Amino acid sequence: MSDLIWSKLQALLDDGLNAVNSASDESVLTALQKKYLGKKGEIQAYMQHMKELSPAERPKLGALVNEARDRLEAKFAEAEVKLQNAKLMADLKLRREDLTLPGRMPVRGAEHILQKTQREIEDIFLSMGFEIAKGPQSEWDYFNFEALNFPADHPARDMQDTLMLENGSLLRTHTSPVQVRTMLNYEPPIRIIAPGTVYRRDDDVTHSPMFHQIEGLHIEKGLNLTHLRGILQLFAQSLFGKDTKIRLRPSFFPFTEPSVEVDIACIFCGQKGCRLCKGCGWIEILGAGMIDPNVLKAGHIDPEIWSGWAFGVGIERVAMLLHGITDIRLFFESDMRFLSQFTK
Ligand SMILES: [Zn+2]
């Protein structure tokens, strides 16, 4: 009888070991573990043969059952590790990970192209003895229009539509208010440039509702249009190359008299005529003029003693010309493919 019991145990053990060997995933393994080693599993069930044995044989059976249980447990542990490794290898194969690749470099920040252009313009004027002045972006009507010789009903205001704020101020439409603020705070002679953000209700490929200007202001005794021309000539040559020619065309601005539009000889076609200069060989870059006596008076400066000139240039405009950019919106879309071209 006992031989039969031993052989049954051996068969049970062999079945168990074979089943574990061929287990294909962890859920099968868990089920087998329950089947063989669980509280109601086959090993435990086997113990019922105990009562068929004589008291002398019982400890022997107990020892054999324990040995069978140990062997099965060891087999389960081994199978578990094997399945986990196989799963990891399959995962790695799926991801095609290449552990020899170099690590990812952190992205370095850089100056925005508009900031860079602003700094280039600032450097040109700083080298000529100008200082940098700043003013608020939310401005009073008085400084933005009135003191600059735009009376309340002046049609030139229509071209500079902007947002009014709740406190009655407005988003400044140009950097020119800094002229008046500077005149009120400093005694002439004055040489400043005033870079900053300005706002207008404009929105197309060459106009943005928010853009940047640099204002220039020079007040001294005996200044005239030729001084303005000389400075702007030097400015254009520093920016676009030493052979750059400029020309002045009569224009109108309420705060300058006389007023001029300043063109540079087309840097794209050498004045042969192209799409960018609209065939005429000249490209407009800024507006300027001699300061209107009314503006000097608003700044508490006597126009009988002092005279001065001023100009305003769009930073986007300059950057577009320097780099051949045709859509102003690219500056503000934060597309790294565009911006990273200018970081070298
Ligand atoms: Zn051209």
PDB file of N, CA, C and O in Angstrom, residues 49-124:
ATOM      1  N   HIS A  49      -3.792  10.828   3.025  1.00  0.00           N
ATOM      2  CA  HIS A  49      -3.280   9.448   3.034  1.00  0.00           C
ATOM      3  C   HIS A  49      -2.620   9.091   4.356  1.00  0.00           C
ATOM      4  O   HIS A  49      -2.395   7.915   4.625  1.00  0.00           O
ATOM      5  N   MET A  50      -2.352  10.090   5.141  1.00  0.00           N
ATOM      6  CA  MET A  50      -1.700   9.881   6.441  1.00  0.00           C
ATOM      7  C   MET A  50      -2.419   8.821   7.278  1.00  0.00           C
ATOM      8  O   MET A  50      -1.800   7.940   7.872  1.00  0.00           O
ATOM      9  N   LYS A  51      -3.749   8.941   7.236  1.00  0.00           N
ATOM     10  CA  LYS A  51      -4.513   8.017   8.113  1.00  0.00           C
ATOM     11  C   LYS A  51      -4.476   6.565   7.620  1.00  0.00           C
ATOM     12  O   LYS A  51      -4.787   5.650   8.355  1.00  0.00           O
ATOM     13  N   GLU A  52      -4.056   6.368   6.360  1.00  0.00           N
ATOM     14  CA  GLU A  52      -3.956   5.001   5.838  1.00  0.00           C
ATOM     15  C   GLU A  52      -2.651   4.333   6.295  1.00  0.00           C
ATOM     16  O   GLU A  52      -2.417   3.157   6.031  1.00  0.00           O
ATOM     17  N   LEU A  53      -1.791   5.125   6.941  1.00  0.00           N
ATOM     18  CA  LEU A  53      -0.472   4.590   7.308  1.00  0.00           C
ATOM     19  C   LEU A  53      -0.379   4.222   8.782  1.00  0.00           C
ATOM     20  O   LEU A  53      -1.129   4.763   9.607  1.00  0.00           O
ATOM     21  N   SER A  54       0.579   3.337   9.033  1.00  0.00           N
ATOM     22  CA  SER A  54       0.832   2.981  10.441  1.00  0.00           C
ATOM     23  C   SER A  54       1.551   4.148  11.115  1.00  0.00           C
ATOM     24  O   SER A  54       2.226   4.921  10.433  1.00  0.00           O
ATOM     25  N   PRO A  55       1.401   4.300  12.437  1.00  0.00           N
ATOM     26  CA  PRO A  55       2.047   5.408  13.155  1.00  0.00           C
ATOM     27  C   PRO A  55       3.548   5.488  12.856  1.00  0.00           C
ATOM     28  O   PRO A  55       4.095   6.587  12.749  1.00  0.00           O
ATOM     29  N   ALA A  56       4.225   4.353  12.598  1.00  0.00           N
ATOM     30  CA  ALA A  56       5.663   4.366  12.343  1.00  0.00           C
ATOM     31  C   ALA A  56       5.992   4.987  10.987  1.00  0.00           C
ATOM     32  O   ALA A  56       7.026   5.604  10.800  1.00  0.00           O
ATOM     33  N   GLU A  57       5.055   4.800  10.024  1.00  0.00           N
ATOM     34  CA  GLU A  57       5.330   5.321   8.671  1.00  0.00           C
ATOM     35  C   GLU A  57       4.989   6.799   8.511  1.00  0.00           C
ATOM     36  O   GLU A  57       5.436   7.459   7.579  1.00  0.00           O
ATOM     37  N   ARG A  58       4.114   7.271   9.408  1.00  0.00           N
ATOM     38  CA  ARG A  58       3.594   8.655   9.244  1.00  0.00           C
ATOM     39  C   ARG A  58       4.680   9.741   9.172  1.00  0.00           C
ATOM     40  O   ARG A  58       4.628  10.590   8.274  1.00  0.00           O
ATOM     41  N   PRO A  59       5.683   9.758  10.096  1.00  0.00           N
ATOM     42  CA  PRO A  59       6.703  10.831  10.005  1.00  0.00           C
ATOM     43  C   PRO A  59       7.438  10.808   8.666  1.00  0.00           C
ATOM     44  O   PRO A  59       7.788  11.847   8.116  1.00  0.00           O
ATOM     45  N   LYS A  60       7.625   9.606   8.118  1.00  0.00           N
ATOM     46  CA  LYS A  60       8.315   9.477   6.843  1.00  0.00           C
ATOM     47  C   LYS A  60       7.516  10.172   5.727  1.00  0.00           C
ATOM     48  O   LYS A  60       8.050  10.900   4.888  1.00  0.00           O
ATOM     49  N   LEU A  61       6.199   9.913   5.765  1.00  0.00           N
ATOM     50  CA  LEU A  61       5.342  10.557   4.767  1.00  0.00           C
ATOM     51  C   LEU A  61       5.403  12.088   4.917  1.00  0.00           C
ATOM     52  O   LEU A  61       5.548  12.832   3.947  1.00  0.00           O
ATOM     53  N   GLY A  62       5.307  12.520   6.218  1.00  0.00           N
ATOM     54  CA  GLY A  62       5.369  13.969   6.490  1.00  0.00           C
ATOM     55  C   GLY A  62       6.620  14.587   5.891  1.00  0.00           C
ATOM     56  O   GLY A  62       6.580  15.627   5.223  1.00  0.00           O
ATOM     57  N   ALA A  63       7.779  13.909   6.084  1.00  0.00           N
ATOM     58  CA  ALA A  63       9.054  14.437   5.585  1.00  0.00           C
ATOM     59  C   ALA A  63       9.049  14.504   4.059  1.00  0.00           C
ATOM     60  O   ALA A  63       9.488  15.487   3.455  1.00  0.00           O
ATOM     61  N   LEU A  64       8.495  13.433   3.411  1.00  0.00           N
ATOM     62  CA  LEU A  64       8.464  13.402   1.943  1.00  0.00           C
ATOM     63  C   LEU A  64       7.558  14.493   1.378  1.00  0.00           C
ATOM     64  O   LEU A  64       7.882  15.145   0.388  1.00  0.00           O
ATOM     65  N   VAL A  65       6.417  14.696   2.041  1.00  0.00           N
ATOM     66  CA  VAL A  65       5.502  15.751   1.590  1.00  0.00           C
ATOM     67  C   VAL A  65       6.172  17.116   1.700  1.00  0.00           C
ATOM     68  O   VAL A  65       6.108  17.952   0.796  1.00  0.00           O
ATOM     69  N   ASN A  66       6.862  17.329   2.836  1.00  0.00           N
ATOM     70  CA  ASN A  66       7.563  18.613   3.010  1.00  0.00           C
ATOM     71  C   ASN A  66       8.615  18.825   1.932  1.00  0.00           C
ATOM     72  O   ASN A  66       8.782  19.917   1.404  1.00  0.00           O
ATOM     73  N   GLU A  67       9.324  17.759   1.613  1.00  0.00           N
ATOM     74  CA  GLU A  67      10.364  17.862   0.593  1.00  0.00           C
ATOM     75  C   GLU A  67       9.737  18.223  -0.764  1.00  0.00           C
ATOM     76  O   GLU A  67      10.240  19.099  -1.489  1.00  0.00           O
ATOM     77  N   ALA A  68       8.631  17.550  -1.082  1.00  0.00           N
ATOM     78  CA  ALA A  68       7.931  17.832  -2.344  1.00  0.00           C
ATOM     79  C   ALA A  68       7.479  19.295  -2.376  1.00  0.00           C
ATOM     80  O   ALA A  68       7.619  20.005  -3.376  1.00  0.00           O
ATOM     81  N   ARG A  69       6.928  19.777  -1.241  1.00  0.00           N
ATOM     82  CA  ARG A  69       6.471  21.182  -1.167  1.00  0.00           C
ATOM     83  C   ARG A  69       7.640  22.145  -1.384  1.00  0.00           C
ATOM     84  O   ARG A  69       7.543  23.099  -2.151  1.00  0.00           O
ATOM     85  N   ASP A  70       8.790  21.864  -0.736  1.00  0.00           N
ATOM     86  CA  ASP A  70       9.970  22.721  -0.898  1.00  0.00           C
ATOM     87  C   ASP A  70      10.416  22.780  -2.351  1.00  0.00           C
ATOM     88  O   ASP A  70      10.738  23.853  -2.876  1.00  0.00           O
ATOM     89  N   ARG A  71      10.438  21.610  -2.999  1.00  0.00           N
ATOM     90  CA  ARG A  71      10.893  21.587  -4.401  1.00  0.00           C
ATOM     91  C   ARG A  71       9.950  22.389  -5.297  1.00  0.00           C
ATOM     92  O   ARG A  71      10.385  23.138  -6.174  1.00  0.00           O
ATOM     93  N   LEU A  72       8.651  22.238  -5.046  1.00  0.00           N
ATOM     94  CA  LEU A  72       7.678  23.004  -5.832  1.00  0.00           C
ATOM     95  C   LEU A  72       7.832  24.507  -5.600  1.00  0.00           C
ATOM     96  O   LEU A  72       7.829  25.303  -6.536  1.00  0.00           O
ATOM     97  N   GLU A  73       7.978  24.896  -4.329  1.00  0.00           N
ATOM     98  CA  GLU A  73       8.125  26.332  -4.011  1.00  0.00           C
ATOM     99  C   GLU A  73       9.345  26.926  -4.703  1.00  0.00           C
ATOM    100  O   GLU A  73       9.306  28.033  -5.249  1.00  0.00           O
ATOM    101  N   ALA A  74      10.457  26.178  -4.667  1.00  0.00           N
ATOM    102  CA  ALA A  74      11.684  26.654  -5.320  1.00  0.00           C
ATOM    103  C   ALA A  74      11.450  26.818  -6.817  1.00  0.00           C
ATOM    104  O   ALA A  74      11.895  27.784  -7.446  1.00  0.00           O
ATOM    105  N   LYS A  75      10.717  25.848  -7.392  1.00  0.00           N
ATOM    106  CA  LYS A  75      10.440  25.894  -8.833  1.00  0.00           C
ATOM    107  C   LYS A  75       9.590  27.122  -9.176  1.00  0.00           C
ATOM    108  O   LYS A  75       9.829  27.807 -10.176  1.00  0.00           O
ATOM    109  N   PHE A  76       8.588  27.395  -8.313  1.00  0.00           N
ATOM    110  CA  PHE A  76       7.737  28.577  -8.539  1.00  0.00           C
ATOM    111  C   PHE A  76       8.567  29.864  -8.513  1.00  0.00           C
ATOM    112  O   PHE A  76       8.427  30.734  -9.369  1.00  0.00           O
ATOM    113  N   ALA A  77       9.462  29.991  -7.527  1.00  0.00           N
ATOM    114  CA  ALA A  77      10.295  31.193  -7.411  1.00  0.00           C
ATOM    115  C   ALA A  77      11.151  31.369  -8.654  1.00  0.00           C
ATOM    116  O   ALA A  77      11.264  32.467  -9.221  1.00  0.00           O
ATOM    117  N   GLU A  78      11.727  30.276  -9.101  1.00  0.00           N
ATOM    118  CA  GLU A  78      12.590  30.311 -10.286  1.00  0.00           C
ATOM    119  C   GLU A  78      11.782  30.730 -11.529  1.00  0.00           C
ATOM    120  O   GLU A  78      12.206  31.573 -12.310  1.00  0.00           O
ATOM    121  N   ALA A  79      10.571  30.143 -11.671  1.00  0.00           N
ATOM    122  CA  ALA A  79       9.723  30.455 -12.825  1.00  0.00           C
ATOM    123  C   ALA A  79       9.311  31.923 -12.820  1.00  0.00           C
ATOM    124  O   ALA A  79       9.235  32.573 -13.864  1.00  0.00           O
ATOM    125  N   GLU A  80       9.059  32.437 -11.631  1.00  0.00           N
ATOM    126  CA  GLU A  80       8.640  33.837 -11.509  1.00  0.00           C
ATOM    127  C   GLU A  80       9.731  34.779 -12.033  1.00  0.00           C
ATOM    128  O   GLU A  80       9.467  35.704 -12.808  1.00  0.00           O
ATOM    129  N   VAL A  81      10.955  34.555 -11.608  1.00  0.00           N
ATOM    130  CA  VAL A  81      12.083  35.381 -12.066  1.00  0.00           C
ATOM    131  C   VAL A  81      12.238  35.273 -13.580  1.00  0.00           C
ATOM    132  O   VAL A  81      12.439  36.275 -14.283  1.00  0.00           O
ATOM    133  N   LYS A  82      12.109  34.038 -14.089  1.00  0.00           N
ATOM    134  CA  LYS A  82      12.263  33.814 -15.531  1.00  0.00           C
ATOM    135  C   LYS A  82      11.210  34.610 -16.315  1.00  0.00           C
ATOM    136  O   LYS A  82      11.520  35.286 -17.307  1.00  0.00           O
ATOM    137  N   LEU A  83       9.968  34.577 -15.837  1.00  0.00           N
ATOM    138  CA  LEU A  83       8.894  35.308 -16.534  1.00  0.00           C
ATOM    139  C   LEU A  83       9.114  36.816 -16.497  1.00  0.00           C
ATOM    140  O   LEU A  83       8.897  37.518 -17.474  1.00  0.00           O
ATOM    141  N   GLN A  84       9.567  37.309 -15.334  1.00  0.00           N
ATOM    142  CA  GLN A  84       9.810  38.751 -15.213  1.00  0.00           C
ATOM    143  C   GLN A  84      10.910  39.207 -16.172  1.00  0.00           C
ATOM    144  O   GLN A  84      10.804  40.243 -16.818  1.00  0.00           O
ATOM    145  N   ASN A  85      11.978  38.418 -16.267  1.00  0.00           N
ATOM    146  CA  ASN A  85      13.071  38.764 -17.184  1.00  0.00           C
ATOM    147  C   ASN A  85      12.596  38.774 -18.623  1.00  0.00           C
ATOM    148  O   ASN A  85      12.942  39.667 -19.394  1.00  0.00           O
ATOM    149  N   ALA A  86      11.795  37.766 -18.971  1.00  0.00           N
ATOM    150  CA  ALA A  86      11.300  37.670 -20.341  1.00  0.00           C
ATOM    151  C   ALA A  86      10.456  38.891 -20.681  1.00  0.00           C
ATOM    152  O   ALA A  86      10.547  39.468 -21.768  1.00  0.00           O
ATOM    153  N   LYS A  87       9.647  39.312 -19.698  1.00  0.00           N
ATOM    154  CA  LYS A  87       8.777  40.470 -19.902  1.00  0.00           C
ATOM    155  C   LYS A  87       9.624  41.737 -20.120  1.00  0.00           C
ATOM    156  O   LYS A  87       9.351  42.558 -21.006  1.00  0.00           O
ATOM    157  N   LEU A  88      10.667  41.900 -19.319  1.00  0.00           N
ATOM    158  CA  LEU A  88      11.553  43.064 -19.434  1.00  0.00           C
ATOM    159  C   LEU A  88      12.234  43.099 -20.798  1.00  0.00           C
ATOM    160  O   LEU A  88      12.301  44.141 -21.461  1.00  0.00           O
ATOM    161  N   MET A  89      12.718  41.927 -21.238  1.00  0.00           N
ATOM    162  CA  MET A  89      13.403  41.866 -22.527  1.00  0.00           C
ATOM    163  C   MET A  89      12.443  42.220 -23.664  1.00  0.00           C
ATOM    164  O   MET A  89      12.809  42.962 -24.585  1.00  0.00           O
ATOM    165  N   ALA A  90      11.215  41.727 -23.564  1.00  0.00           N
ATOM    166  CA  ALA A  90      10.221  42.010 -24.609  1.00  0.00           C
ATOM    167  C   ALA A  90       9.939  43.510 -24.650  1.00  0.00           C
ATOM    168  O   ALA A  90       9.827  44.122 -25.709  1.00  0.00           O
ATOM    169  N   ASP A  91       9.846  44.102 -23.456  1.00  0.00           N
ATOM    170  CA  ASP A  91       9.581  45.528 -23.331  1.00  0.00           C
ATOM    171  C   ASP A  91      10.703  46.351 -23.971  1.00  0.00           C
ATOM    172  O   ASP A  91      10.475  47.281 -24.726  1.00  0.00           O
ATOM    173  N   LEU A  92      11.934  45.977 -23.672  1.00  0.00           N
ATOM    174  CA  LEU A  92      13.094  46.687 -24.214  1.00  0.00           C
ATOM    175  C   LEU A  92      13.143  46.585 -25.732  1.00  0.00           C
ATOM    176  O   LEU A  92      13.443  47.543 -26.427  1.00  0.00           O
ATOM    177  N   LYS A  93      12.815  45.415 -26.224  1.00  0.00           N
ATOM    178  CA  LYS A  93      12.837  45.182 -27.660  1.00  0.00           C
ATOM    179  C   LYS A  93      11.801  46.073 -28.334  1.00  0.00           C
ATOM    180  O   LYS A  93      12.033  46.671 -29.378  1.00  0.00           O
ATOM    181  N   LEU A  94      10.651  46.203 -27.688  1.00  0.00           N
ATOM    182  CA  LEU A  94       9.554  47.000 -28.219  1.00  0.00           C
ATOM    183  C   LEU A  94       9.960  48.466 -28.315  1.00  0.00           C
ATOM    184  O   LEU A  94       9.672  49.164 -29.269  1.00  0.00           O
ATOM    185  N   ARG A  95      10.633  48.954 -27.288  1.00  0.00           N
ATOM    186  CA  ARG A  95      11.018  50.377 -27.266  1.00  0.00           C
ATOM    187  C   ARG A  95      12.258  50.661 -28.082  1.00  0.00           C
ATOM    188  O   ARG A  95      12.604  51.807 -28.308  1.00  0.00           O
ATOM    189  N   ARG A  96      12.953  49.649 -28.499  1.00  0.00           N
ATOM    190  CA  ARG A  96      14.192  49.804 -29.253  1.00  0.00           C
ATOM    191  C   ARG A  96      15.112  50.808 -28.556  1.00  0.00           C
ATOM    192  O   ARG A  96      15.625  51.732 -29.170  1.00  0.00           O
ATOM    193  N   GLU A  97      15.247  50.685 -27.298  1.00  0.00           N
ATOM    194  CA  GLU A  97      16.097  51.643 -26.573  1.00  0.00           C
ATOM    195  C   GLU A  97      17.547  51.452 -26.945  1.00  0.00           C
ATOM    196  O   GLU A  97      18.045  50.336 -26.976  1.00  0.00           O
ATOM    197  N   ASP A  98      18.196  52.590 -27.230  1.00  0.00           N
ATOM    198  CA  ASP A  98      19.612  52.539 -27.529  1.00  0.00           C
ATOM    199  C   ASP A  98      20.350  53.212 -26.379  1.00  0.00           C
ATOM    200  O   ASP A  98      20.368  54.426 -26.251  1.00  0.00           O
ATOM    201  N   LEU A  99      20.941  52.358 -25.528  1.00  0.00           N
ATOM    202  CA  LEU A  99      21.572  52.894 -24.324  1.00  0.00           C
ATOM    203  C   LEU A  99      22.895  53.600 -24.620  1.00  0.00           C
ATOM    204  O   LEU A  99      23.485  54.203 -23.747  1.00  0.00           O
ATOM    205  N   THR A 100      23.330  53.555 -25.876  1.00  0.00           N
ATOM    206  CA  THR A 100      24.585  54.233 -26.212  1.00  0.00           C
ATOM    207  C   THR A 100      24.344  55.669 -26.680  1.00  0.00           C
ATOM    208  O   THR A 100      25.275  56.415 -26.930  1.00  0.00           O
ATOM    209  N   LEU A 101      23.055  56.066 -26.810  1.00  0.00           N
ATOM    210  CA  LEU A 101      22.767  57.436 -27.236  1.00  0.00           C
ATOM    211  C   LEU A 101      23.254  58.437 -26.199  1.00  0.00           C
ATOM    212  O   LEU A 101      23.201  58.153 -25.003  1.00  0.00           O
ATOM    213  N   PRO A 102      23.703  59.651 -26.626  1.00  0.00           N
ATOM    214  CA  PRO A 102      24.102  60.663 -25.634  1.00  0.00           C
ATOM    215  C   PRO A 102      22.877  61.192 -24.881  1.00  0.00           C
ATOM    216  O   PRO A 102      21.755  61.109 -25.393  1.00  0.00           O
ATOM    217  N   GLY A 103      23.073  61.723 -23.686  1.00  0.00           N
ATOM    218  CA  GLY A 103      21.967  62.256 -22.892  1.00  0.00           C
ATOM    219  C   GLY A 103      21.372  63.494 -23.527  1.00  0.00           C
ATOM    220  O   GLY A 103      21.961  64.075 -24.440  1.00  0.00           O
ATOM    221  N   ARG A 104      20.181  63.868 -23.060  1.00  0.00           N
ATOM    222  CA  ARG A 104      19.544  65.070 -23.614  1.00  0.00           C
ATOM    223  C   ARG A 104      20.143  66.318 -22.966  1.00  0.00           C
ATOM    224  O   ARG A 104      20.192  66.417 -21.748  1.00  0.00           O
ATOM    225  N   MET A 105      20.546  67.285 -23.800  1.00  0.00           N
ATOM    226  CA  MET A 105      21.110  68.524 -23.266  1.00  0.00           C
ATOM    227  C   MET A 105      19.981  69.461 -22.840  1.00  0.00           C
ATOM    228  O   MET A 105      18.971  69.552 -23.530  1.00  0.00           O
ATOM    229  N   PRO A 106      20.127  70.156 -21.724  1.00  0.00           N
ATOM    230  CA  PRO A 106      19.102  71.143 -21.354  1.00  0.00           C
ATOM    231  C   PRO A 106      19.083  72.288 -22.377  1.00  0.00           C
ATOM    232  O   PRO A 106      20.122  72.631 -22.938  1.00  0.00           O
ATOM    233  N   VAL A 107      17.894  72.844 -22.629  1.00  0.00           N
ATOM    234  CA  VAL A 107      17.776  73.922 -23.624  1.00  0.00           C
ATOM    235  C   VAL A 107      18.275  75.231 -23.002  1.00  0.00           C
ATOM    236  O   VAL A 107      17.871  75.596 -21.898  1.00  0.00           O
ATOM    237  N   ARG A 108      19.151  75.915 -23.711  1.00  0.00           N
ATOM    238  CA  ARG A 108      19.669  77.196 -23.192  1.00  0.00           C
ATOM    239  C   ARG A 108      18.797  78.348 -23.653  1.00  0.00           C
ATOM    240  O   ARG A 108      18.399  78.414 -24.809  1.00  0.00           O
ATOM    241  N   GLY A 109      18.492  79.249 -22.757  1.00  0.00           N
ATOM    242  CA  GLY A 109      17.713  80.427 -23.112  1.00  0.00           C
ATOM    243  C   GLY A 109      18.559  81.380 -23.948  1.00  0.00           C
ATOM    244  O   GLY A 109      19.782  81.299 -23.950  1.00  0.00           O
ATOM    245  N   ALA A 110      17.918  82.260 -24.699  1.00  0.00           N
ATOM    246  CA  ALA A 110      18.662  83.222 -25.509  1.00  0.00           C
ATOM    247  C   ALA A 110      17.829  84.489 -25.669  1.00  0.00           C
ATOM    248  O   ALA A 110      16.628  84.482 -25.443  1.00  0.00           O
ATOM    249  N   GLU A 111      18.491  85.551 -26.072  1.00  0.00           N
ATOM    250  CA  GLU A 111      17.824  86.823 -26.280  1.00  0.00           C
ATOM    251  C   GLU A 111      16.846  86.720 -27.460  1.00  0.00           C
ATOM    252  O   GLU A 111      17.193  86.153 -28.504  1.00  0.00           O
ATOM    253  N   HIS A 112      15.650  87.265 -27.321  1.00  0.00           N
ATOM    254  CA  HIS A 112      14.674  87.294 -28.420  1.00  0.00           C
ATOM    255  C   HIS A 112      15.212  88.221 -29.502  1.00  0.00           C
ATOM    256  O   HIS A 112      15.875  89.218 -29.206  1.00  0.00           O
ATOM    257  N   ILE A 113      14.900  87.907 -30.751  1.00  0.00           N
ATOM    258  CA  ILE A 113      15.427  88.688 -31.877  1.00  0.00           C
ATOM    259  C   ILE A 113      15.070  90.183 -31.762  1.00  0.00           C
ATOM    260  O   ILE A 113      15.866  91.052 -32.117  1.00  0.00           O
ATOM    261  N   LEU A 114      13.889  90.483 -31.199  1.00  0.00           N
ATOM    262  CA  LEU A 114      13.512  91.905 -31.076  1.00  0.00           C
ATOM    263  C   LEU A 114      14.357  92.599 -30.010  1.00  0.00           C
ATOM    264  O   LEU A 114      14.754  93.758 -30.149  1.00  0.00           O
ATOM    265  N   GLN A 115      14.627  91.863 -28.938  1.00  0.00           N
ATOM    266  CA  GLN A 115      15.456  92.425 -27.869  1.00  0.00           C
ATOM    267  C   GLN A 115      16.886  92.662 -28.381  1.00  0.00           C
ATOM    268  O   GLN A 115      17.513  93.674 -28.068  1.00  0.00           O
ATOM    269  N   LYS A 116      17.335  91.700 -29.191  1.00  0.00           N
ATOM    270  CA  LYS A 116      18.683  91.808 -29.760  1.00  0.00           C
ATOM    271  C   LYS A 116      18.766  93.035 -30.689  1.00  0.00           C
ATOM    272  O   LYS A 116      19.731  93.806 -30.637  1.00  0.00           O
ATOM    273  N   THR A 117      17.731  93.196 -31.518  1.00  0.00           N
ATOM    274  CA  THR A 117      17.707  94.335 -32.443  1.00  0.00           C
ATOM    275  C   THR A 117      17.652  95.645 -31.664  1.00  0.00           C
ATOM    276  O   THR A 117      18.350  96.616 -31.986  1.00  0.00           O
ATOM    277  N   GLN A 118      16.829  95.670 -30.604  1.00  0.00           N
ATOM    278  CA  GLN A 118      16.737  96.867 -29.764  1.00  0.00           C
ATOM    279  C   GLN A 118      18.106  97.216 -29.189  1.00  0.00           C
ATOM    280  O   GLN A 118      18.530  98.378 -29.203  1.00  0.00           O
ATOM    281  N   ARG A 119      18.800  96.187 -28.706  1.00  0.00           N
ATOM    282  CA  ARG A 119      20.119  96.434 -28.109  1.00  0.00           C
ATOM    283  C   ARG A 119      21.108  96.951 -29.155  1.00  0.00           C
ATOM    284  O   ARG A 119      21.916  97.830 -28.879  1.00  0.00           O
ATOM    285  N   GLU A 120      21.013  96.430 -30.379  1.00  0.00           N
ATOM    286  CA  GLU A 120      21.915  96.900 -31.436  1.00  0.00           C
ATOM    287  C   GLU A 120      21.677  98.389 -31.726  1.00  0.00           C
ATOM    288  O   GLU A 120      22.622  99.155 -31.898  1.00  0.00           O
ATOM    289  N   ILE A 121      20.387  98.769 -31.774  1.00  0.00           N
ATOM    290  CA  ILE A 121      20.057 100.180 -32.035  1.00  0.00           C
ATOM    291  C   ILE A 121      20.517 101.048 -30.856  1.00  0.00           C
ATOM    292  O   ILE A 121      21.117 102.117 -31.035  1.00  0.00           O
ATOM    293  N   GLU A 122      20.256 100.553 -29.639  1.00  0.00           N
ATOM    294  CA  GLU A 122      20.682 101.304 -28.446  1.00  0.00           C
ATOM    295  C   GLU A 122      22.192 101.545 -28.466  1.00  0.00           C
ATOM    296  O   GLU A 122      22.661 102.647 -28.180  1.00  0.00           O
ATOM    297  N   ASP A 123      22.950 100.488 -28.817  1.00  0.00           N
ATOM    298  CA  ASP A 123      24.416 100.601 -28.812  1.00  0.00           C
ATOM    299  C   ASP A 123      24.895 101.698 -29.757  1.00  0.00           C
ATOM    300  O   ASP A 123      25.847 102.417 -29.452  1.00  0.00           O
ATOM    301  N   ILE A 124      24.229 101.810 -30.914  1.00  0.00           N
ATOM    302  CA  ILE A 124      24.628 102.838 -31.887  1.00  0.00           C
ATOM    303  C   ILE A 124      24.471 104.231 -31.269  1.00  0.00           C
ATOM    304  O   ILE A 124      25.368 105.079 -31.347  1.00  0.00           O
TER     305      ILE A 124
END
